[in-house]
Amino acid sequence: MMHFWIDILFVLFFAMINGSYAILVALSILDILQRRATRMPEFDSIVLSEESTPPISILAPAYNEEAGIEDSVRSFLQLVYPSLQVIVIDDGSTDGTLARLTEKFQLRPIRMVVRQDVPTQPVKAIFQSTRDRRLWVIAKENGGKADALNVGINFCRTPLLCCLDADTIIDRRALLRMVELFLYDEQQVVAVGGTVRVANGCTVKDGLVDATDLPRSWLARFQIVEYLRAFLFGRMGFNRLGGNLIISGAFGLFLREAIVDAGGYRQDTVGEDIDLVVRLHRTNLETGQPYKIVHIPDPVCFTEVPESIAVLSRQRDRWQRGLVDTLIAHRSMLFNYRYGRIGLIVFPFFVLFELLGPLIELGGYGWFLYCIFFGDIDASLVILYFLSAFFLGFLLSVQSLILDDLHTSFFRSTRQRMLLIAVAFLENFGYRQMTLFFRLKGIYRFLLGARSWGKMSKKGFTKAPLQETTLDA
Amino acid sequence: MTALPVLVAQWFSGLWSVPIYRALLILLIIECSFVLLQILWLMRQTWKIQDATRSREHFMETLGASFFDALEDSDDRADWVRQARSFPEPVIREFIEGYILRTDGAYRELIIDMYRDLGLLWLDLEDLRSPAWQIRMIALRRMFLAATRSEHDALLERKDDIYPIRIMAARVLARVGTAEDLVELLQDLYLSRRLMEQPLVSMLNTMPIGTYEGLMKSWTKLHSPRLRRTVLISSARVVPSVCMDWLPRAAQAPEVDVRVGACIAAGLLPVEASRNLLLALLDDTSWEVRAQAAAALGEQRDLSSIPVLGKLLHDPSFWVRQHAALSIRIHGQEGLEFLRNVHGTDPDKYAKDAAGQELERHDLEVQTMGGLLE
């Protein structure tokens, strides 16, 4: 009898997860079509010439980024936007990050009165560039990425702020696309997240993506399909369910006032990006303030994904720890009608499929092995079950390629698309199981109390030598 | 060799006879069909992209070069339009819309005529009646470039539509409609935050002076305080005398947004009456109004304002102090001297901080200018 109920449990989970994904796909198609109607590139020249275009501050936290900081800052300053300031927050770097910036941008110290809207570590000095007055650099005691972002929030005085990673490549018109939501949506947008694309395989010239192609590394190719799936139906679908819980730390545009009201970034977590979005939901829902958190399918930035299993493992481990930490910290939202659709649909989705999903999936594999070991198995049922699970996964991946085609596809040739279909097929044989293991490792390490970022290494967009960066929270 | 298909068929029929297996098999068949259909669809889209690229190239080879010659002569133009009709609509649109966007004056009018002759404006009007708002929105974006007074009625029908469509219709009507049309379209529009004023400012900037004057006559009919303030500020640039008539009323408005707008508008009108109005607003109960009045007084660059602004350096609000200090600084040497004096001798720490910061900013700007000159 118990055997029967365990079977039922796994089948139910299987039906629920795939049913939810099917609903998200349908919702994301509607949202992508809506976005096609509301993005207005033809008005860019008007927006650029208007004094009334809201100013934006770019907050770029940097820790030991001496090698790449100059290129990153130059690419931020090249963004097409009429009223922009770039604020680099040097989070107590021990290398020559600050010296490099001082030399290249001729920084001069300036005494500023900065209000502490959000508590942070002490600021050591504030500099403004004499080469480009839009560039400000803040030197502070080391306090982690979240603390650095909070310093930037205190410093900036623009209504909108854009938080990003110093090592991402931003599309030159990304801010124009994202600001449209704040200008034309009457439902009080407080945050906009854009779609992050994989930079591996792309040709980068002068800090901008010059040409896009598929990378040689299969690990990176698997992540292309994974990113399309995560961003184009995972996050787009939630727009119609009250908004999703994640805006990638790589690039997000926020209403400053909303972040300050939510208390800024939380400093004792590795998932500060997801935690902030959850708190934005929470604060606005608790105060009854109308608000909207939106994800758009427009490709706003490119990031380099790991091409080595060790780095991928550390990245996924950190993502999972950040997710678990946030979901546990805000557990009172779960099935709480006070939080509307977020508490009743979105939060439970993340708990069931993102937090508990890996554990249930592991349980499924374990149960399968148990049944084989004890000979208590219906081979036909198992084969049919695995085949249907496999094809459903494949179906969803191909679906994400179609969603990509509906909006802005970078992969338009027959060769590229056939290759991506092959990648979507092959990722089920090993890659998915591997990432499942990394996520489980993340949960295990969270339970052991691990809170550090771990060591990340990047190959670099060009033929630069491999550089190692350690980010300790 | 023939045994394998037979075995598979037997296995399959065995499975089909058991309900749970049958359900899973049906699910599998559905999934496989969907996967296949999606792959076929993706390939079809790929070929469509390639086809569109070929069409575009063919269009450019056939008609691209003769486009400007055709603009010079009506017969050539008719011939060009006749030939263009044989190409797919997206290709023609992409080509002609690009030119409407990049041209002005008589050339633009000619291209808009061609747009109309090609039947594209007729298609836009059809789309504007679509039940799907996304299609209506795309139609309006196209009409923004090509609509004329003839499309006035169709645009005005959008007055009960959703927010972005009303804004888009207003942007087109600002060019081709009257002040009354705009009032009808916008009077009950609600702007939930200041960021949303930007598209309206763009709209107002494209409006002829006559329409402005008409719109200002109906200023009180606009319900949204943010909309009223936007119109008031824009009018200060375009029709200052009309704006001046409304300023005293705006300065007394119960809504903070309108009073802030009155400060900004007054700052753009350097006359005695607006200065007096700003001096009165320095005592407003809202810190936002006081801060904006201080900033506006700075814009007027009247040296007699410095002592009044100096008092604001002791205001309890951080932003009022900062704006006052900035306003004093932009008065030049006298302002800088005043700030140095406050920074050196004033016992109020907050006033000292505000003055000190502006002095620092001034020094840095001087250095920056030097850096740029190097």
PDB file of N, CA and C in Angstrom, chain A residues 216-268:
ATOM      1  N   ARG A 216      31.857  27.110 -28.372  1.00  0.00           N
ATOM      2  CA  ARG A 216      32.352  25.764 -28.678  1.00  0.00           C
ATOM      3  C   ARG A 216      32.074  24.810 -27.514  1.00  0.00           C
ATOM      4  N   SER A 217      32.114  25.352 -26.314  1.00  0.00           N
ATOM      5  CA  SER A 217      31.958  24.503 -25.128  1.00  0.00           C
ATOM      6  C   SER A 217      30.519  24.009 -25.000  1.00  0.00           C
ATOM      7  N   TRP A 218      30.370  22.697 -24.813  1.00  0.00           N
ATOM      8  CA  TRP A 218      29.017  22.137 -24.657  1.00  0.00           C
ATOM      9  C   TRP A 218      28.394  22.586 -23.344  1.00  0.00           C
ATOM     10  N   LEU A 219      29.244  22.764 -22.329  1.00  0.00           N
ATOM     11  CA  LEU A 219      28.715  23.203 -21.027  1.00  0.00           C
ATOM     12  C   LEU A 219      28.061  24.584 -21.181  1.00  0.00           C
ATOM     13  N   ALA A 220      28.711  25.457 -21.941  1.00  0.00           N
ATOM     14  CA  ALA A 220      28.153  26.794 -22.167  1.00  0.00           C
ATOM     15  C   ALA A 220      26.895  26.699 -23.033  1.00  0.00           C
ATOM     16  N   ARG A 221      26.890  25.788 -24.005  1.00  0.00           N
ATOM     17  CA  ARG A 221      25.708  25.629 -24.866  1.00  0.00           C
ATOM     18  C   ARG A 221      24.491  25.179 -24.052  1.00  0.00           C
ATOM     19  N   PHE A 222      24.732  24.239 -23.132  1.00  0.00           N
ATOM     20  CA  PHE A 222      23.615  23.795 -22.273  1.00  0.00           C
ATOM     21  C   PHE A 222      23.047  24.982 -21.499  1.00  0.00           C
ATOM     22  N   GLN A 223      23.955  25.862 -21.069  1.00  0.00           N
ATOM     23  CA  GLN A 223      23.490  27.004 -20.266  1.00  0.00           C
ATOM     24  C   GLN A 223      22.725  28.023 -21.119  1.00  0.00           C
ATOM     25  N   ILE A 224      23.012  28.052 -22.426  1.00  0.00           N
ATOM     26  CA  ILE A 224      22.238  28.957 -23.297  1.00  0.00           C
ATOM     27  C   ILE A 224      20.762  28.562 -23.267  1.00  0.00           C
ATOM     28  N   VAL A 225      20.510  27.275 -23.470  1.00  0.00           N
ATOM     29  CA  VAL A 225      19.117  26.791 -23.456  1.00  0.00           C
ATOM     30  C   VAL A 225      18.521  26.991 -22.058  1.00  0.00           C
ATOM     31  N   GLU A 226      19.328  26.739 -21.053  1.00  0.00           N
ATOM     32  CA  GLU A 226      18.854  26.895 -19.669  1.00  0.00           C
ATOM     33  C   GLU A 226      18.480  28.352 -19.370  1.00  0.00           C
ATOM     34  N   TYR A 227      19.300  29.291 -19.822  1.00  0.00           N
ATOM     35  CA  TYR A 227      19.013  30.717 -19.598  1.00  0.00           C
ATOM     36  C   TYR A 227      17.745  31.134 -20.340  1.00  0.00           C
ATOM     37  N   LEU A 228      17.598  30.643 -21.578  1.00  0.00           N
ATOM     38  CA  LEU A 228      16.388  30.992 -22.349  1.00  0.00           C
ATOM     39  C   LEU A 228      15.149  30.487 -21.624  1.00  0.00           C
ATOM     40  N   ARG A 229      15.262  29.255 -21.110  1.00  0.00           N
ATOM     41  CA  ARG A 229      14.132  28.659 -20.393  1.00  0.00           C
ATOM     42  C   ARG A 229      13.824  29.465 -19.120  1.00  0.00           C
ATOM     43  N   ALA A 230      14.885  29.768 -18.382  1.00  0.00           N
ATOM     44  CA  ALA A 230      14.686  30.459 -17.104  1.00  0.00           C
ATOM     45  C   ALA A 230      14.122  31.859 -17.293  1.00  0.00           C
ATOM     46  N   PHE A 231      14.663  32.589 -18.275  1.00  0.00           N
ATOM     47  CA  PHE A 231      14.259  33.984 -18.423  1.00  0.00           C
ATOM     48  C   PHE A 231      12.972  34.132 -19.223  1.00  0.00           C
ATOM     49  N   LEU A 232      12.860  33.372 -20.333  1.00  0.00           N
ATOM     50  CA  LEU A 232      11.741  33.643 -21.230  1.00  0.00           C
ATOM     51  C   LEU A 232      10.431  33.011 -20.805  1.00  0.00           C
ATOM     52  N   PHE A 233      10.476  31.852 -20.140  1.00  0.00           N
ATOM     53  CA  PHE A 233       9.153  31.443 -19.629  1.00  0.00           C
ATOM     54  C   PHE A 233       9.105  31.390 -18.121  1.00  0.00           C
ATOM     55  N   GLY A 234      10.243  31.124 -17.493  1.00  0.00           N
ATOM     56  CA  GLY A 234      10.246  31.114 -16.036  1.00  0.00           C
ATOM     57  C   GLY A 234       9.829  32.461 -15.486  1.00  0.00           C
ATOM     58  N   ARG A 235      10.535  33.501 -15.931  1.00  0.00           N
ATOM     59  CA  ARG A 235      10.296  34.819 -15.328  1.00  0.00           C
ATOM     60  C   ARG A 235       9.199  35.609 -16.017  1.00  0.00           C
ATOM     61  N   MET A 236       9.110  35.503 -17.346  1.00  0.00           N
ATOM     62  CA  MET A 236       8.058  36.248 -18.058  1.00  0.00           C
ATOM     63  C   MET A 236       6.673  35.793 -17.606  1.00  0.00           C
ATOM     64  N   GLY A 237       6.531  34.470 -17.413  1.00  0.00           N
ATOM     65  CA  GLY A 237       5.229  33.914 -17.053  1.00  0.00           C
ATOM     66  C   GLY A 237       4.693  34.493 -15.756  1.00  0.00           C
ATOM     67  N   PHE A 238       5.603  34.800 -14.829  1.00  0.00           N
ATOM     68  CA  PHE A 238       5.159  35.310 -13.526  1.00  0.00           C
ATOM     69  C   PHE A 238       4.649  36.742 -13.587  1.00  0.00           C
ATOM     70  N   ASN A 239       4.935  37.470 -14.663  1.00  0.00           N
ATOM     71  CA  ASN A 239       4.438  38.846 -14.776  1.00  0.00           C
ATOM     72  C   ASN A 239       2.933  38.909 -14.559  1.00  0.00           C
ATOM     73  N   ARG A 240       2.236  37.907 -15.082  1.00  0.00           N
ATOM     74  CA  ARG A 240       0.772  37.919 -14.987  1.00  0.00           C
ATOM     75  C   ARG A 240       0.259  37.271 -13.712  1.00  0.00           C
ATOM     76  N   LEU A 241       1.200  36.797 -12.888  1.00  0.00           N
ATOM     77  CA  LEU A 241       0.772  36.191 -11.621  1.00  0.00           C
ATOM     78  C   LEU A 241       1.187  37.071 -10.436  1.00  0.00           C
ATOM     79  N   GLY A 242       1.492  38.317 -10.727  1.00  0.00           N
ATOM     80  CA  GLY A 242       1.863  39.233  -9.641  1.00  0.00           C
ATOM     81  C   GLY A 242       3.334  39.567  -9.616  1.00  0.00           C
ATOM     82  N   GLY A 243       4.108  38.995 -10.516  1.00  0.00           N
ATOM     83  CA  GLY A 243       5.543  39.313 -10.583  1.00  0.00           C
ATOM     84  C   GLY A 243       6.371  38.191 -10.008  1.00  0.00           C
ATOM     85  N   ASN A 244       7.576  38.022 -10.541  1.00  0.00           N
ATOM     86  CA  ASN A 244       8.390  36.920 -10.029  1.00  0.00           C
ATOM     87  C   ASN A 244       9.229  37.374  -8.831  1.00  0.00           C
ATOM     88  N   LEU A 245       9.984  36.439  -8.288  1.00  0.00           N
ATOM     89  CA  LEU A 245      10.743  36.744  -7.068  1.00  0.00           C
ATOM     90  C   LEU A 245      12.202  37.067  -7.369  1.00  0.00           C
ATOM     91  N   ILE A 246      12.593  36.971  -8.630  1.00  0.00           N
ATOM     92  CA  ILE A 246      14.015  37.178  -8.932  1.00  0.00           C
ATOM     93  C   ILE A 246      14.196  38.234 -10.013  1.00  0.00           C
ATOM     94  N   ILE A 247      15.072  39.198  -9.734  1.00  0.00           N
ATOM     95  CA  ILE A 247      15.614  40.055 -10.786  1.00  0.00           C
ATOM     96  C   ILE A 247      17.111  39.842 -10.689  1.00  0.00           C
ATOM     97  N   SER A 248      17.694  39.402 -11.773  1.00  0.00           N
ATOM     98  CA  SER A 248      19.102  39.030 -11.737  1.00  0.00           C
ATOM     99  C   SER A 248      19.976  40.168 -11.217  1.00  0.00           C
ATOM    100  N   GLY A 249      20.918  39.804 -10.351  1.00  0.00           N
ATOM    101  CA  GLY A 249      21.871  40.788  -9.833  1.00  0.00           C
ATOM    102  C   GLY A 249      22.742  41.365 -10.932  1.00  0.00           C
ATOM    103  N   ALA A 250      22.763  40.674 -12.094  1.00  0.00           N
ATOM    104  CA  ALA A 250      23.593  41.158 -13.198  1.00  0.00           C
ATOM    105  C   ALA A 250      23.057  42.458 -13.786  1.00  0.00           C
ATOM    106  N   PHE A 251      21.744  42.669 -13.736  1.00  0.00           N
ATOM    107  CA  PHE A 251      21.171  43.888 -14.313  1.00  0.00           C
ATOM    108  C   PHE A 251      19.706  44.051 -13.908  1.00  0.00           C
ATOM    109  N   GLY A 252      19.408  45.131 -13.214  1.00  0.00           N
ATOM    110  CA  GLY A 252      18.018  45.422 -12.829  1.00  0.00           C
ATOM    111  C   GLY A 252      17.845  46.920 -12.662  1.00  0.00           C
ATOM    112  N   LEU A 253      16.678  47.418 -13.027  1.00  0.00           N
ATOM    113  CA  LEU A 253      16.408  48.857 -12.881  1.00  0.00           C
ATOM    114  C   LEU A 253      15.318  49.021 -11.816  1.00  0.00           C
ATOM    115  N   PHE A 254      15.625  49.834 -10.803  1.00  0.00           N
ATOM    116  CA  PHE A 254      14.729  49.954  -9.650  1.00  0.00           C
ATOM    117  C   PHE A 254      14.367  51.402  -9.382  1.00  0.00           C
ATOM    118  N   LEU A 255      13.207  51.559  -8.744  1.00  0.00           N
ATOM    119  CA  LEU A 255      12.826  52.865  -8.227  1.00  0.00           C
ATOM    120  C   LEU A 255      13.560  53.022  -6.896  1.00  0.00           C
ATOM    121  N   ARG A 256      14.385  54.058  -6.785  1.00  0.00           N
ATOM    122  CA  ARG A 256      15.216  54.210  -5.587  1.00  0.00           C
ATOM    123  C   ARG A 256      14.366  54.243  -4.305  1.00  0.00           C
ATOM    124  N   GLU A 257      13.300  55.014  -4.395  1.00  0.00           N
ATOM    125  CA  GLU A 257      12.424  55.194  -3.242  1.00  0.00           C
ATOM    126  C   GLU A 257      11.896  53.835  -2.729  1.00  0.00           C
ATOM    127  N   ALA A 258      11.583  52.949  -3.664  1.00  0.00           N
ATOM    128  CA  ALA A 258      11.037  51.641  -3.281  1.00  0.00           C
ATOM    129  C   ALA A 258      12.093  50.808  -2.563  1.00  0.00           C
ATOM    130  N   ILE A 259      13.355  50.897  -3.050  1.00  0.00           N
ATOM    131  CA  ILE A 259      14.427  50.124  -2.398  1.00  0.00           C
ATOM    132  C   ILE A 259      14.657  50.655  -0.990  1.00  0.00           C
ATOM    133  N   VAL A 260      14.670  51.984  -0.846  1.00  0.00           N
ATOM    134  CA  VAL A 260      14.907  52.571   0.485  1.00  0.00           C
ATOM    135  C   VAL A 260      13.773  52.157   1.425  1.00  0.00           C
ATOM    136  N   ASP A 261      12.537  52.210   0.926  1.00  0.00           N
ATOM    137  CA  ASP A 261      11.400  51.796   1.763  1.00  0.00           C
ATOM    138  C   ASP A 261      11.524  50.336   2.197  1.00  0.00           C
ATOM    139  N   ALA A 262      12.116  49.524   1.326  1.00  0.00           N
ATOM    140  CA  ALA A 262      12.264  48.101   1.652  1.00  0.00           C
ATOM    141  C   ALA A 262      13.482  47.844   2.544  1.00  0.00           C
ATOM    142  N   GLY A 263      14.273  48.877   2.807  1.00  0.00           N
ATOM    143  CA  GLY A 263      15.422  48.727   3.709  1.00  0.00           C
ATOM    144  C   GLY A 263      16.731  48.414   3.017  1.00  0.00           C
ATOM    145  N   GLY A 264      16.771  48.531   1.689  1.00  0.00           N
ATOM    146  CA  GLY A 264      18.014  48.278   0.939  1.00  0.00           C
ATOM    147  C   GLY A 264      18.329  46.795   0.837  1.00  0.00           C
ATOM    148  N   TYR A 265      19.549  46.509   0.401  1.00  0.00           N
ATOM    149  CA  TYR A 265      19.959  45.107   0.235  1.00  0.00           C
ATOM    150  C   TYR A 265      20.304  44.489   1.593  1.00  0.00           C
ATOM    151  N   ARG A 266      19.925  43.221   1.756  1.00  0.00           N
ATOM    152  CA  ARG A 266      20.276  42.511   2.993  1.00  0.00           C
ATOM    153  C   ARG A 266      21.724  42.046   2.894  1.00  0.00           C
ATOM    154  N   GLN A 267      22.463  42.245   3.970  1.00  0.00           N
ATOM    155  CA  GLN A 267      23.911  42.031   3.875  1.00  0.00           C
ATOM    156  C   GLN A 267      24.380  40.637   4.287  1.00  0.00           C
ATOM    157  N   ASP A 268      23.567  39.906   5.016  1.00  0.00           N
ATOM    158  CA  ASP A 268      24.052  38.622   5.527  1.00  0.00           C
ATOM    159  C   ASP A 268      23.552  37.449   4.690  1.00  0.00           C
TER     160      ASP A 268
END
